[in-house]
Amino acid sequence: MSALTVYEAIGGEATMRKLVESFYDKVAADTLLRPLFPPTFDEVKERQFWFLTQLFGGPRLYTERRGQPMLRARHLPFPITTRHAQAWLRCMASAMADADIPTPAREAMLQRLTATAYHMVNTELEEEHKGI
Ligand code: HEM
C-alpha cells in the first residue's frame, strides 16, 4: 500500500477546483493583488489548477501543458513585494478553509506555498519607499 499524496488526501480534482475558484475570487477582491492580474482570471485559474495539482502529488498537468514551471521567471514581469506574498498567502489560507481542506493537509500545503510565495518576491521598492 502506498501513502496517500496530499492531492488524494484532500479529495483530488474536485477539491482542487474549489480551492482555485475560491482563491481567485479572493485575489479579485484584494486591492493590492488585483491590479497585477489581467481583466479575467480564466487562463491563470486553469494554469494554477494544473500547477497545484502537480505540486501536491496529482497528475503532472502543468509540465505536460506548459513545460518546466520556472515560476520565478514567469513572475518577473510583475513587481512582487513581500506584501504581495503575504496577501497571496492570506487569500490561499482563506480559500483552503472555504474548500474544507482539513487542518493537517492545510498546514502542509501552506508551509510549501509559503516558501514558493516568498521565492516570487522580486522587488522591495514599496518597502524602500516607506524607509524600511
Ligand atoms: C507571491 C505573490 C504572487 C503574485 C502577486 C502572483 C501573481 C501572478 C500573476 C500576475 C500571474 C500572471 C497572470 C496572467 O498573466 O494571466 C501569475 C501566474 C501564475 N502564478 Fe502567481 N503570483 C504569486 C505567487 C504564486 C505562487 C506562490 C504560485 C504557486 C503556488 C503561483 C503560481 C502561478 C502560476 C502557476 C501561474 C501561471 C504561470 C504560467 O503562465 O504558466 N503564483 N501569478
Short mmCIF file of C-alpha atoms and ligand atoms in Angstrom, two decimals:
data_model
loop_
_atom_site.label_atom_id
_atom_site.label_comp_id
_atom_site.label_asym_id
_atom_site.label_seq_id
_atom_site.Cartn_x
_atom_site.Cartn_y
_atom_site.Cartn_z
CA MET A 1 0.00 0.00 0.00
CA SER A 2 1.37 3.41 -0.89
CA ALA A 3 1.00 6.55 1.25
CA LEU A 4 -1.70 8.98 0.13
CA THR A 5 -0.49 12.12 -1.60
CA VAL A 6 -1.78 15.46 -0.30
CA TYR A 7 -3.73 15.68 -3.57
CA GLU A 8 -5.52 12.41 -2.85
CA ALA A 9 -5.96 13.16 0.86
CA ILE A 10 -7.86 16.41 0.22
CA GLY A 11 -10.21 14.87 -2.35
CA GLY A 12 -8.37 15.22 -5.67
CA GLU A 13 -9.67 17.22 -8.62
CA ALA A 14 -12.99 18.35 -7.11
CA THR A 15 -11.33 19.93 -4.07
CA MET A 16 -8.52 21.42 -6.12
CA ARG A 17 -11.07 23.07 -8.43
CA LYS A 18 -12.95 24.51 -5.44
CA LEU A 19 -9.73 25.79 -3.94
CA VAL A 20 -8.62 27.56 -7.12
CA GLU A 21 -12.10 29.09 -7.72
CA SER A 22 -12.28 30.45 -4.21
CA PHE A 23 -8.66 31.63 -4.28
CA TYR A 24 -9.13 33.82 -7.37
CA ASP A 25 -12.40 35.22 -6.01
CA LYS A 26 -10.31 36.45 -3.09
CA VAL A 27 -7.49 37.73 -5.29
CA ALA A 28 -10.08 39.61 -7.37
CA ALA A 29 -11.33 41.31 -4.20
CA ASP A 30 -7.84 42.14 -2.90
CA THR A 31 -6.87 45.73 -3.69
CA LEU A 32 -3.13 45.03 -3.56
CA LEU A 33 -3.17 41.90 -5.76
CA ARG A 34 -5.94 42.72 -8.24
CA PRO A 35 -4.01 45.30 -10.30
CA LEU A 36 -1.27 42.78 -11.14
CA PHE A 37 -3.70 40.44 -12.91
CA PRO A 38 -5.39 40.71 -16.33
CA PRO A 39 -9.10 41.61 -16.56
CA THR A 40 -10.22 37.99 -16.48
CA PHE A 41 -8.80 35.14 -14.42
CA ASP A 42 -9.81 32.24 -16.67
CA GLU A 43 -6.37 31.46 -18.01
CA VAL A 44 -4.37 31.87 -14.82
CA LYS A 45 -7.02 29.90 -12.93
CA GLU A 46 -6.58 26.92 -15.24
CA ARG A 47 -2.78 27.12 -15.05
CA GLN A 48 -2.88 27.37 -11.27
CA PHE A 49 -5.16 24.32 -11.17
CA TRP A 50 -2.60 22.40 -13.25
CA PHE A 51 0.26 23.65 -11.10
CA LEU A 52 -1.24 22.91 -7.66
CA THR A 53 -2.43 19.50 -8.83
CA GLN A 54 1.11 18.62 -9.83
CA LEU A 55 2.79 20.24 -6.80
CA PHE A 56 0.72 18.23 -4.34
CA GLY A 57 1.27 14.87 -5.98
CA GLY A 58 -1.51 14.62 -8.58
CA PRO A 59 -1.07 14.18 -12.33
CA ARG A 60 1.72 16.27 -13.89
CA LEU A 61 -0.75 18.51 -15.71
CA TYR A 62 1.34 21.67 -15.59
CA THR A 63 4.52 20.23 -17.05
CA GLU A 64 2.57 18.38 -19.74
CA ARG A 65 0.95 21.63 -20.88
CA ARG A 66 3.43 24.39 -20.03
CA GLY A 67 6.83 22.69 -19.68
CA GLN A 68 9.17 23.39 -16.77
CA PRO A 69 7.36 25.54 -14.20
CA MET A 70 10.21 28.12 -13.80
CA LEU A 71 7.72 30.05 -11.71
CA ARG A 72 10.06 32.76 -10.52
CA ALA A 73 11.00 33.61 -14.10
CA ARG A 74 7.33 33.60 -15.13
CA HIS A 75 6.56 36.09 -12.36
CA LEU A 76 9.38 38.52 -13.19
CA PRO A 77 7.18 40.73 -15.41
CA PHE A 78 5.11 41.55 -12.31
CA PRO A 79 6.56 43.62 -9.45
CA ILE A 80 6.01 41.34 -6.44
CA THR A 81 6.88 42.63 -2.95
CA THR A 82 6.83 40.86 0.44
CA ARG A 83 3.41 42.43 0.98
CA HIS A 84 2.13 40.79 -2.20
CA ALA A 85 3.45 37.41 -1.00
CA GLN A 86 1.68 37.91 2.35
CA ALA A 87 -1.57 38.92 0.64
CA TRP A 88 -1.34 35.93 -1.72
CA LEU A 89 -0.88 33.58 1.26
CA ARG A 90 -3.81 35.15 3.15
CA CYS A 91 -6.07 34.58 0.13
CA MET A 92 -4.84 30.99 -0.13
CA ALA A 93 -5.34 30.22 3.59
CA SER A 94 -8.86 31.58 3.44
CA ALA A 95 -9.64 29.66 0.21
CA MET A 96 -8.42 26.46 1.90
CA ALA A 97 -10.92 27.00 4.69
CA ASP A 98 -13.70 27.58 2.11
CA ALA A 99 -12.75 24.35 0.32
CA ASP A 100 -12.99 22.47 3.66
CA ILE A 101 -9.42 21.24 3.48
CA PRO A 102 -8.71 19.64 6.86
CA THR A 103 -6.14 21.28 9.13
CA PRO A 104 -3.22 18.85 8.80
CA ALA A 105 -3.30 18.97 4.99
CA ARG A 106 -3.88 22.74 5.11
CA GLU A 107 -0.77 23.26 7.22
CA ALA A 108 1.37 21.06 5.00
CA MET A 109 0.15 22.88 1.88
CA LEU A 110 0.58 26.34 3.37
CA GLN A 111 4.08 25.56 4.53
CA ARG A 112 5.06 24.52 1.00
CA LEU A 113 3.30 27.50 -0.59
CA THR A 114 4.85 29.97 1.86
CA ALA A 115 8.31 29.05 0.59
CA THR A 116 7.14 29.42 -3.02
CA ALA A 117 5.38 32.74 -2.40
CA TYR A 118 8.44 34.37 -0.82
CA HIS A 119 10.58 32.98 -3.62
CA MET A 120 8.45 35.04 -6.07
CA VAL A 121 9.35 38.33 -4.37
CA ASN A 122 11.35 40.25 -6.95
CA THR A 123 11.23 43.87 -5.76
CA GLU A 124 11.15 45.63 -2.42
CA LEU A 125 10.54 49.06 -3.93
CA GLU A 126 7.44 49.69 -1.83
CA GLU A 127 9.33 48.85 1.35
CA GLU A 128 12.17 51.19 0.34
CA HIS A 129 9.69 53.99 -0.22
CA LYS A 130 8.44 53.53 3.30
CA GLY A 131 12.05 53.67 4.52
CA ILE A 132 12.11 50.08 5.84
C1 HEM B 1 3.71 35.96 -4.22
C2 HEM B 1 2.65 36.51 -4.76
C3 HEM B 1 2.19 36.17 -6.15
C4 HEM B 1 1.68 37.06 -7.04
C5 HEM B 1 1.47 38.54 -6.80
C6 HEM B 1 1.39 36.34 -8.26
C7 HEM B 1 0.89 36.90 -9.41
C8 HEM B 1 0.77 36.26 -10.61
C9 HEM B 1 0.44 36.90 -11.87
C10 HEM B 1 0.17 38.40 -12.05
C11 HEM B 1 0.39 35.95 -12.82
C12 HEM B 1 0.11 36.14 -14.32
C13 HEM B 1 -1.35 36.16 -14.64
C14 HEM B 1 -1.56 36.23 -16.15
O1 HEM B 1 -0.66 36.58 -16.90
O2 HEM B 1 -2.66 35.93 -16.57
C15 HEM B 1 0.70 34.69 -12.18
C16 HEM B 1 0.76 33.48 -12.82
C17 HEM B 1 0.94 32.30 -12.19
N1 HEM B 1 1.18 32.12 -10.84
FE1 HEM B 1 1.45 33.56 -9.48
N2 HEM B 1 1.69 35.02 -8.08
C18 HEM B 1 2.19 34.87 -6.81
C19 HEM B 1 2.58 33.69 -6.23
C20 HEM B 1 2.41 32.46 -6.78
C21 HEM B 1 2.67 31.20 -6.14
C22 HEM B 1 3.13 31.05 -4.68
C23 HEM B 1 2.39 30.23 -7.02
C24 HEM B 1 2.45 28.74 -6.88
C25 HEM B 1 1.88 28.10 -5.96
C26 HEM B 1 1.96 30.87 -8.25
C27 HEM B 1 1.57 30.19 -9.38
C28 HEM B 1 1.30 30.79 -10.59
C29 HEM B 1 1.11 30.04 -11.84
C30 HEM B 1 1.15 28.54 -11.99
C31 HEM B 1 0.89 31.00 -12.84
C32 HEM B 1 0.69 30.73 -14.34
C33 HEM B 1 2.09 30.64 -14.97
C34 HEM B 1 2.05 30.32 -16.45
O3 HEM B 1 1.99 31.25 -17.26
O4 HEM B 1 2.07 29.14 -16.80
N3 HEM B 1 1.97 32.21 -8.07
N4 HEM B 1 0.90 34.91 -10.84
#
